[in-house]
C-alpha cells in the first residue's frame, strides 16, 4: 500500500502477492510521480506516460507481485485520471458523488454483461479477482480520462479496503460532508475501523480551491 499527494498529483496504489510487495508498490508509485511531474505535453499525455513508467517499474519485480494504481494528474482546471485495477477515484460536486473510474474486476465484467445484479456483487465469491493490474507479465493497459474541475469540487481516492467495506450510501455521506478534507479522511478512517478493517486500506481527500 502506498499513496502520494505531491505537486499536482494524487495517487494511490494497493499491492498484492509475494512478500516484500510494499517495496515494489512504492517503486511503481515513485516512477508514476516522477513521470507525471516531469513529463512533456498536456495533462493527459503526462498521465499516460506516468502509467507506463509505473508499469515498467513493476515489470522489474518478481512474479506474483503486483498492484492496482489510481491517480489524478492536475493542471489548471483539467484533471486527468489514470487507472488500473480496483482502487477508485471519485468526484464530489454539488453534493453528488460520481465515480471517475471503473473497476477492472471479474465481477464488474459480470455486472456489465447483466449476469449479476449490483446487490450480488458484494457476495460474489470472486469479487476481488482482478482482470487488469500492474504486474510482471500482465497486460498493463490502463484507463485514461480527462475532466474539467472547478473550485468547490472534491476529489476522493480509495482502495478496495474502503469502498469494499463501507456501503456506498455510507461512503457518499462521509465524503460529501461540509468539512475540511482532513476531517473527512478521519471520518472515513473511523468508519472503516468500526467495520473491522478486514483489508489494507487508504483514502485521499482533496478539495479544489
Coordinates of N, CA and C in Angstrom, one line a residue:
X1 N 0.8 -1.2 0.0 CA 0.0 0.0 0.0 C 0.9 1.2 0.0
X2 N 0.6 2.2 -0.9 CA 1.3 3.5 -0.9 C 0.4 4.5 -1.5
X3 N 0.6 5.8 -1.0 CA -0.2 6.9 -1.5 C 0.7 8.1 -1.6
X4 N 0.3 9.1 -2.4 CA 1.0 10.3 -2.5 C 0.1 11.5 -2.9
X5 N 0.4 12.6 -2.3 CA -0.2 13.9 -2.6 C 0.9 14.9 -2.8
X6 N 1.3 15.1 -4.1 CA 2.5 15.8 -4.3 C 2.5 16.6 -5.6
X7 N 2.7 17.9 -5.6 CA 2.9 18.7 -6.7 C 1.9 18.5 -7.9
X8 N 0.6 18.6 -7.6 CA -0.4 18.4 -8.6 C -0.7 17.0 -9.0
X9 N -0.3 16.0 -8.1 CA -0.6 14.6 -8.4 C -1.2 14.0 -7.1
X10 N -2.3 13.3 -7.3 CA -2.8 12.5 -6.2 C -2.8 11.0 -6.7
X11 N -2.2 10.1 -5.9 CA -2.1 8.8 -6.4 C -2.2 7.8 -5.2
X12 N -2.8 6.6 -5.5 CA -2.9 5.6 -4.5 C -2.7 4.2 -5.2
X13 N -1.9 3.4 -4.5 CA -1.6 2.1 -5.1 C -1.8 1.0 -4.0
X14 N -2.3 -0.1 -4.4 CA -2.6 -1.2 -3.4 C -1.9 -2.5 -3.9
X15 N -1.0 -3.0 -3.2 CA -0.2 -4.1 -3.6 C -0.8 -5.5 -3.3
X16 N -0.4 -6.5 -4.0 CA -0.8 -7.9 -3.7 C 0.3 -8.8 -4.1
X17 N 0.3 -10.0 -3.6 CA 1.2 -11.0 -4.0 C 2.3 -11.3 -3.0
X18 N 3.5 -11.5 -3.5 CA 4.6 -12.1 -2.7 C 5.1 -11.1 -1.6
X19 N 5.7 -11.7 -0.6 CA 6.2 -10.9 0.5 C 7.2 -9.8 -0.1
X20 N 7.2 -8.7 0.5 CA 8.0 -7.6 0.0 C 7.4 -6.8 -1.1
X21 N 6.1 -7.0 -1.3 CA 5.4 -6.2 -2.4 C 5.4 -4.7 -2.1
X22 N 5.5 -4.3 -0.8 CA 5.4 -2.9 -0.5 C 6.6 -2.2 -1.2
X23 N 7.7 -2.7 -1.2 CA 8.9 -2.1 -1.9 C 8.5 -1.9 -3.4
X24 N 7.9 -2.9 -4.0 CA 7.6 -2.9 -5.4 C 6.5 -1.8 -5.7
X25 N 5.5 -1.8 -4.8 CA 4.4 -0.8 -4.9 C 5.0 0.6 -4.8
X26 N 5.8 0.8 -3.8 CA 6.4 2.2 -3.7 C 7.3 2.6 -4.9
X27 N 8.0 1.6 -5.5 CA 8.8 1.9 -6.6 C 7.9 2.3 -7.8
X28 N 6.8 1.5 -8.0 CA 5.9 1.9 -9.1 C 5.2 3.2 -8.9
X29 N 4.9 3.6 -7.6 CA 4.3 4.9 -7.4 C 5.3 6.0 -7.6
X30 N 6.5 5.8 -7.1 CA 7.6 6.8 -7.3 C 7.8 7.0 -8.8
X31 N 7.8 6.0 -9.6 CA 8.0 6.1 -11.0 C 6.9 6.9 -11.7
X32 N 5.7 6.6 -11.2 CA 4.5 7.3 -11.7 C 4.6 8.8 -11.4
X33 N 5.0 9.2 -10.1 CA 5.0 10.6 -9.7 C 6.1 11.3 -10.5
X34 N 7.3 10.7 -10.7 CA 8.3 11.4 -11.4 C 7.9 11.7 -12.9
X35 N 7.3 10.7 -13.5 CA 6.9 10.9 -14.9 C 5.8 11.9 -15.0
X36 N 4.8 11.9 -14.1 CA 3.7 12.8 -14.1 C 4.2 14.3 -13.9
X37 N 5.2 14.5 -13.0 CA 5.7 15.8 -12.7 C 6.5 16.4 -13.9
X38 N 7.4 15.5 -14.4 CA 8.4 16.0 -15.3 C 8.1 15.7 -16.8
X39 N 7.0 15.1 -17.1 CA 6.7 14.8 -18.5 C 6.3 16.0 -19.3
X40 N 6.4 15.9 -20.6 CA 6.1 17.0 -21.5 C 4.6 16.9 -22.0
X41 N 4.1 17.9 -22.6 CA 2.8 17.9 -23.1 C 1.7 18.2 -22.1
X42 N 0.5 18.0 -22.5 CA -0.7 18.3 -21.7 C -0.8 17.2 -20.6
X43 N -1.9 17.4 -19.8 CA -2.1 16.6 -18.7 C -2.4 15.1 -19.0
X44 N -3.1 14.9 -20.1 CA -3.4 13.5 -20.5 C -2.1 12.8 -20.9
X45 N -1.2 13.3 -21.8 CA 0.0 12.6 -22.1 C 0.9 12.4 -20.9
X46 N 0.9 13.3 -20.0 CA 1.7 13.1 -18.8 C 1.1 11.9 -18.0
X47 N -0.2 11.9 -17.9 CA -0.8 10.8 -17.1 C -0.5 9.4 -17.8
X48 N -0.6 9.4 -19.1 CA -0.3 8.2 -19.9 C 1.1 7.8 -19.7
X49 N 2.1 8.7 -19.8 CA 3.5 8.4 -19.6 C 3.8 7.9 -18.2
X50 N 3.1 8.5 -17.3 CA 3.3 8.1 -15.9 C 2.8 6.7 -15.6
X51 N 1.7 6.3 -16.2 CA 1.2 4.9 -16.0 C 2.1 3.9 -16.7
X52 N 2.7 4.3 -17.8 CA 3.7 3.4 -18.5 C 4.9 3.3 -17.6
X53 N 5.4 4.4 -17.0 CA 6.5 4.3 -16.1 C 6.3 3.4 -14.9
X54 N 5.1 3.5 -14.4 CA 4.8 2.6 -13.2 C 4.7 1.2 -13.6
X55 N 4.2 0.9 -14.8 CA 4.1 -0.5 -15.3 C 5.5 -1.0 -15.6
X56 N 6.4 -0.2 -16.1 CA 7.8 -0.6 -16.3 C 8.5 -0.9 -15.0
X57 N 8.3 -0.1 -14.0 CA 8.9 -0.4 -12.7 C 8.4 -1.7 -12.1
X58 N 7.1 -1.9 -12.2 CA 6.5 -3.2 -11.7 C 7.0 -4.4 -12.4
X59 N 7.3 -4.2 -13.7 CA 7.7 -5.3 -14.6 C 9.0 -5.9 -14.1
X60 N 9.8 -5.1 -13.4 CA 11.1 -5.5 -13.0 C 11.1 -6.3 -11.6
X61 N 9.9 -6.4 -11.1 CA 9.8 -7.1 -9.8 C 9.6 -8.6 -10.1
X62 N 9.6 -9.4 -9.0 CA 9.4 -10.8 -9.1 C 8.0 -11.2 -9.5
X63 N 7.8 -12.4 -10.1 CA 6.5 -12.9 -10.5 C 5.6 -13.0 -9.2
X64 N 4.4 -12.8 -9.4 CA 3.4 -13.0 -8.2 C 3.2 -11.7 -7.4
X65 N 3.9 -10.6 -7.8 CA 3.8 -9.3 -7.1 C 3.1 -8.4 -8.1
X66 N 2.2 -7.5 -7.6 CA 1.6 -6.5 -8.4 C 0.9 -5.5 -7.6
X67 N 0.2 -4.6 -8.3 CA -0.6 -3.6 -7.6 C -1.6 -3.0 -8.5
X68 N -2.6 -2.4 -7.9 CA -3.5 -1.5 -8.6 C -3.0 -0.1 -8.4
X69 N -3.4 0.8 -9.3 CA -3.0 2.2 -9.2 C -4.0 3.1 -9.8
X70 N -4.5 4.0 -9.0 CA -5.4 5.0 -9.5 C -4.9 6.4 -9.1
X71 N -4.9 7.3 -10.0 CA -4.3 8.6 -9.8 C -5.0 9.7 -10.5
X72 N -4.8 11.0 -10.1 CA -5.2 12.2 -10.8 C -4.0 13.1 -10.9
X73 N -3.9 13.5 -12.2 CA -2.8 14.5 -12.5 C -3.5 15.8 -12.8
X74 N -3.1 16.9 -12.1 CA -3.8 18.1 -12.2 C -3.0 19.2 -12.9
X75 N -3.7 20.0 -13.7 CA -3.1 21.1 -14.5 C -4.2 22.1 -14.7
X76 N -4.1 23.2 -13.9 CA -5.2 24.2 -14.0 C -6.5 23.6 -13.7
X77 N -7.5 23.8 -14.7 CA -8.8 23.3 -14.5 C -9.0 21.9 -15.1
X78 N -7.9 21.3 -15.4 CA -8.0 19.9 -16.1 C -7.5 18.9 -15.1
X79 N -8.2 17.8 -15.0 CA -7.8 16.6 -14.2 C -7.8 15.4 -15.0
X80 N -6.6 14.8 -15.2 CA -6.5 13.5 -15.9 C -6.5 12.4 -14.9
X81 N -7.3 11.4 -15.1 CA -7.3 10.2 -14.3 C -6.7 9.0 -15.0
X82 N -5.7 8.4 -14.3 CA -5.0 7.2 -14.8 C -5.4 6.1 -13.8
X83 N -5.9 5.0 -14.4 CA -6.4 3.9 -13.5 C -6.2 2.5 -14.1
X84 N -5.8 1.6 -13.2 CA -5.8 0.2 -13.5 C -6.0 -0.6 -12.2
X85 N -7.0 -1.5 -12.2 CA -7.3 -2.3 -11.0 C -8.6 -1.9 -10.4
X86 N -8.7 -2.0 -9.0 CA -9.9 -1.8 -8.4 C -9.9 -0.8 -7.3
X87 N -8.8 0.0 -7.2 CA -8.9 1.3 -6.4 C -9.8 2.2 -7.2
X88 N -10.3 3.3 -6.6 CA -11.2 4.2 -7.3 C -10.9 5.6 -7.1
X89 N -11.4 6.4 -8.1 CA -11.3 7.9 -8.0 C -12.8 8.4 -8.1
X90 N -13.1 9.3 -7.2 CA -14.5 9.9 -7.2 C -14.4 11.4 -7.3
X91 N -15.4 12.0 -7.9 CA -15.5 13.4 -8.0 C -16.8 13.8 -7.2
X92 N -16.6 14.7 -6.2 CA -17.8 15.2 -5.4 C -18.0 16.6 -5.9
X93 N -19.2 16.8 -6.4 CA -19.6 18.1 -6.9 C -21.1 18.4 -6.5
X94 N -21.3 19.5 -5.9 CA -22.6 20.0 -5.5 C -23.4 18.9 -4.7
X95 N -22.7 18.2 -3.9 CA -23.3 17.2 -3.0 C -23.5 15.9 -3.7
X96 N -23.1 15.7 -4.9 CA -23.3 14.4 -5.6 C -21.9 13.8 -5.8
X97 N -21.9 12.4 -5.8 CA -20.7 11.7 -5.9 C -20.7 10.9 -7.3
X98 N -19.6 11.1 -8.0 CA -19.5 10.5 -9.4 C -18.2 9.7 -9.4
X99 N -18.3 8.4 -9.8 CA -17.1 7.6 -9.9 C -16.5 7.9 -11.3
X100 N -15.2 8.3 -11.2 CA -14.4 8.6 -12.4 C -13.7 7.4 -12.9
X101 N -13.7 6.3 -12.2 CA -13.0 5.0 -12.6 C -14.0 3.9 -12.6
X102 N -13.7 2.8 -13.3 CA -14.5 1.6 -13.4 C -13.6 0.4 -13.0
X103 N -14.0 -0.4 -12.1 CA -13.2 -1.5 -11.6 C -12.8 -2.5 -12.7
X104 N -11.5 -2.9 -12.7 CA -11.1 -3.9 -13.6 C -11.1 -5.3 -12.8
X105 N -12.3 -5.8 -12.6 CA -12.5 -7.0 -11.9 C -13.5 -7.9 -12.6
X106 N -13.4 -9.2 -12.3 CA -14.3 -10.2 -12.9 C -15.7 -9.9 -12.6
X107 N -16.1 -9.5 -11.4 CA -17.5 -9.3 -11.1 C -18.0 -8.0 -11.8
X108 N -17.1 -7.0 -12.0 CA -17.6 -5.8 -12.8 C -17.9 -6.3 -14.2
X109 N -17.1 -7.2 -14.8 CA -17.5 -7.7 -16.1 C -18.8 -8.4 -16.1
X110 N -19.1 -9.2 -15.1 CA -20.4 -9.9 -15.0 C -21.5 -8.9 -14.8
X111 N -21.3 -7.8 -14.1 CA -22.3 -6.8 -13.9 C -22.6 -6.1 -15.2
X112 N -21.5 -5.7 -15.9 CA -21.7 -5.0 -17.2 C -22.4 -5.9 -18.2
X113 N -22.2 -7.2 -18.1 CA -22.9 -8.1 -19.0 C -24.3 -8.5 -18.6
X114 N -24.7 -8.0 -17.4 CA -26.1 -8.3 -16.9 C -26.2 -9.7 -16.3
X115 N -25.1 -10.3 -16.0 CA -25.1 -11.7 -15.5 C -25.4 -11.7 -14.0
X116 N -25.1 -10.6 -13.3 CA -25.4 -10.5 -11.9 C -26.0 -9.1 -11.6
X117 N -26.6 -8.9 -10.5 CA -27.2 -7.7 -10.1 C -26.2 -6.9 -9.2
X118 N -26.4 -5.6 -9.0 CA -25.5 -4.9 -8.1 C -25.5 -5.4 -6.7
X119 N -26.7 -5.9 -6.3 CA -26.8 -6.5 -4.9 C -26.0 -7.8 -4.8
X120 N -25.7 -8.5 -5.9 CA -25.0 -9.7 -5.8 C -23.4 -9.5 -5.8
X121 N -23.0 -8.3 -6.2 CA -21.6 -8.1 -6.3 C -20.8 -8.4 -5.0
X122 N -21.3 -7.8 -3.9 CA -20.6 -7.9 -2.6 C -20.5 -9.3 -2.1
X123 N -21.4 -10.2 -2.5 CA -21.5 -11.5 -2.0 C -20.8 -12.5 -2.9
X124 N -20.3 -12.1 -4.1 CA -19.8 -13.0 -5.1 C -18.4 -13.5 -4.6
X125 N -18.2 -14.8 -4.8 CA -17.0 -15.5 -4.3 C -15.8 -14.9 -5.0
X126 N -15.9 -14.4 -6.2 CA -14.7 -13.9 -6.9 C -14.7 -12.4 -7.0
X127 N -15.3 -11.7 -6.0 CA -15.5 -10.3 -6.1 C -14.1 -9.5 -6.1
X128 N -13.1 -10.1 -5.6 CA -11.7 -9.5 -5.5 C -10.8 -9.9 -6.7
X129 N -11.3 -10.7 -7.6 CA -10.5 -11.2 -8.7 C -10.3 -10.1 -9.7
X130 N -9.0 -9.6 -9.9 CA -8.7 -8.6 -10.8 C -8.5 -9.1 -12.3
X131 N -9.0 -8.3 -13.2 CA -8.7 -8.7 -14.6 C -7.6 -7.8 -15.2
X132 N -7.3 -6.7 -14.6 CA -6.1 -5.9 -15.0 C -5.4 -5.3 -13.8
X133 N -4.1 -5.3 -13.8 CA -3.3 -4.7 -12.8 C -1.9 -4.5 -13.3
X134 N -1.1 -3.8 -12.5 CA 0.3 -3.7 -12.8 C 1.0 -4.9 -12.2
X135 N 1.6 -5.8 -13.0 CA 2.2 -7.0 -12.6 C 3.1 -7.5 -13.7
X136 N 4.2 -8.1 -13.3 CA 5.1 -8.7 -14.3 C 4.4 -9.7 -15.2
X137 N 4.5 -9.5 -16.5 CA 3.9 -10.5 -17.4 C 2.4 -10.2 -17.7
X138 N 1.8 -9.2 -17.0 CA 0.4 -8.9 -17.2 C 0.2 -7.7 -18.1
X139 N -0.8 -7.8 -18.9 CA -1.2 -6.6 -19.7 C -1.4 -5.4 -18.8
X140 N -0.8 -4.2 -19.2 CA -0.9 -3.1 -18.3 C -1.7 -1.9 -18.9
X141 N -2.7 -2.3 -19.7 CA -3.5 -1.2 -20.3 C -4.4 -0.6 -19.3
X142 N -4.2 0.7 -19.0 CA -5.0 1.4 -18.0 C -6.0 2.2 -18.7
X143 N -6.9 2.8 -17.9 CA -7.9 3.7 -18.4 C -7.4 5.2 -18.2
X144 N -7.6 6.0 -19.2 CA -7.2 7.4 -19.1 C -8.4 8.3 -19.5
X145 N -8.7 9.2 -18.6 CA -9.8 10.2 -18.9 C -9.4 11.6 -18.4
X146 N -10.1 12.6 -19.0 CA -9.9 14.0 -18.6 C -11.2 14.6 -18.2
X147 N -11.2 15.3 -17.1 CA -12.4 16.1 -16.7 C -12.0 17.5 -16.4
X148 N -12.9 18.4 -16.6 CA -12.7 19.8 -16.1 C -13.2 19.9 -14.7
X149 N -12.3 20.5 -13.8 CA -12.7 20.7 -12.4 C -12.8 22.2 -12.1
X150 N -13.4 22.5 -11.0 CA -13.7 23.9 -10.6 C -13.6 24.0 -9.1
X151 N -13.3 25.2 -8.6 CA -13.3 25.4 -7.1 C -14.6 24.9 -6.5
X152 N -14.5 24.3 -5.4 CA -15.7 23.7 -4.8 C -15.8 22.2 -5.0
X153 N -15.1 21.7 -6.1 CA -15.1 20.2 -6.3 C -14.2 19.5 -5.3
X154 N -14.5 18.3 -5.1 CA -13.6 17.5 -4.2 C -13.3 16.2 -4.9
X155 N -12.0 15.8 -4.8 CA -11.5 14.5 -5.4 C -11.2 13.6 -4.2
X156 N -11.7 12.4 -4.4 CA -11.5 11.3 -3.4 C -10.9 10.1 -4.0
X157 N -9.9 9.5 -3.5 CA -9.3 8.3 -3.9 C -9.4 7.2 -2.8
X158 N -9.8 6.0 -3.1 CA -10.0 5.0 -2.1 C -9.4 3.6 -2.7
X159 N -8.9 2.8 -1.8 CA -8.6 1.4 -2.2 C -9.8 0.6 -1.8
X160 N -9.8 -0.7 -2.3 CA -11.0 -1.5 -2.0 C -11.1 -1.9 -0.5
X161 N -10.1 -1.6 0.3 CA -10.3 -1.7 1.7 C -11.2 -0.7 2.3
X162 N -11.5 0.3 1.5 CA -12.5 1.3 1.9 C -13.9 1.1 1.3
X163 N -13.9 1.2 -0.1 CA -15.2 1.0 -0.7 C -15.7 -0.4 -0.8
X164 N -14.8 -1.4 -0.5 CA -15.3 -2.8 -0.4 C -15.8 -3.1 1.0
X165 N -15.7 -2.2 1.9 CA -16.1 -2.4 3.3 C -17.3 -1.6 3.7
X166 N -17.3 -0.3 3.2 CA -18.3 0.6 3.6 C -19.4 0.6 2.5
X167 N -20.7 0.5 2.9 CA -21.8 0.6 1.9 C -21.7 1.9 1.1
X168 N -22.1 1.9 -0.1 CA -22.0 3.1 -1.0 C -22.6 4.3 -0.4
X169 N -23.8 4.1 0.2 CA -24.5 5.2 0.8 C -23.8 5.8 2.0
X170 N -23.1 5.0 2.8 CA -22.3 5.5 3.9 C -21.1 6.2 3.4
X171 N -20.4 5.7 2.5 CA -19.2 6.4 1.9 C -19.6 7.7 1.3
X172 N -20.7 7.8 0.6 CA -21.2 9.0 0.0 C -21.5 10.1 1.0
X173 N -22.2 9.7 2.1 CA -22.5 10.6 3.2 C -21.2 11.2 3.8
X174 N -20.2 10.3 4.0 CA -18.9 10.8 4.6 C -18.2 11.8 3.7
X175 N -18.1 11.5 2.4 CA -17.2 12.3 1.5 C -17.9 13.6 1.1
X176 N -19.3 13.6 1.2 CA -20.0 14.9 0.8 C -20.2 15.8 2.0
X177 N -19.7 15.4 3.2 CA -19.8 16.3 4.4 C -19.1 17.6 4.2
X178 N -19.7 18.7 4.6 CA -19.2 20.0 4.5 C -18.1 20.2 5.6
X179 N -17.0 19.5 5.5 CA -15.9 19.5 6.4 C -14.6 19.6 5.7
X180 N -13.5 20.1 6.3 CA -12.2 20.1 5.7 C -11.8 18.7 5.2
X181 N -11.0 18.6 4.2 CA -10.6 17.2 3.7 C -10.0 16.4 4.8
X182 N -9.2 17.0 5.7 CA -8.6 16.2 6.8 C -9.6 15.5 7.7
X183 N -10.7 16.3 8.0 CA -11.7 15.8 8.8 C -12.5 14.7 8.1
X184 N -12.7 14.8 6.9 CA -13.4 13.8 6.1 C -12.6 12.5 6.1
X185 N -11.3 12.6 5.8 CA -10.4 11.4 5.8 C -10.5 10.7 7.2
X186 N -10.4 11.5 8.2 CA -10.5 10.9 9.6 C -11.8 10.2 9.8
X187 N -12.9 10.8 9.3 CA -14.2 10.1 9.4 C -14.3 8.8 8.6
X188 N -13.7 8.8 7.5 CA -13.7 7.6 6.7 C -12.8 6.5 7.4
X189 N -11.7 6.9 8.0 CA -10.9 6.0 8.7 C -11.7 5.4 9.9
X190 N -12.4 6.2 10.6 CA -13.2 5.8 11.8 C -14.2 4.7 11.3
X191 N -14.9 5.0 10.2 CA -15.9 4.1 9.7 C -15.3 2.8 9.3
X192 N -14.2 2.8 8.6 CA -13.5 1.6 8.2 C -13.1 0.7 9.4
X193 N -12.5 1.4 10.4 CA -12.1 0.7 11.6 C -13.3 0.1 12.3
X194 N -14.4 0.9 12.4 CA -15.6 0.4 13.0 C -16.2 -0.8 12.3
X195 N -15.9 -0.9 11.0 CA -16.4 -2.0 10.2 C -15.5 -3.2 10.3
X196 N -14.4 -3.1 11.1 CA -13.5 -4.2 11.3 C -12.2 -4.1 10.4
X197 N -12.1 -3.2 9.4 CA -10.9 -3.1 8.6 C -10.3 -4.4 8.2
X198 N -11.1 -5.2 7.5 CA -10.6 -6.6 7.1 C -9.5 -6.6 6.1
X199 N -9.2 -5.4 5.4 CA -8.2 -5.4 4.4 C -7.4 -4.1 4.6
X200 N -6.2 -4.1 4.0 CA -5.4 -2.8 4.0 C -6.2 -1.8 3.3
X201 N -6.1 -0.5 3.7 CA -6.9 0.5 3.2 C -6.2 1.8 3.1
X202 N -6.7 2.7 2.3 CA -6.1 4.1 2.2 C -7.1 5.0 1.6
X203 N -7.1 6.3 1.9 CA -8.0 7.2 1.3 C -7.3 8.6 1.2
X204 N -7.6 9.3 0.1 CA -7.1 10.6 -0.1 C -8.3 11.5 -0.4
X205 N -8.4 12.6 0.3 CA -9.4 13.6 0.1 C -8.8 15.0 -0.2
X206 N -9.1 15.5 -1.3 CA -8.5 16.8 -1.7 C -9.6 17.7 -2.3
X207 N -9.7 19.0 -1.8 CA -10.6 20.0 -2.3 C -9.9 20.9 -3.3
X208 N -10.7 21.2 -4.4 CA -10.2 22.1 -5.4 C -10.5 23.6 -5.0
X209 N -9.4 24.4 -4.9 CA -9.6 25.8 -4.5 C -9.1 26.7 -5.5

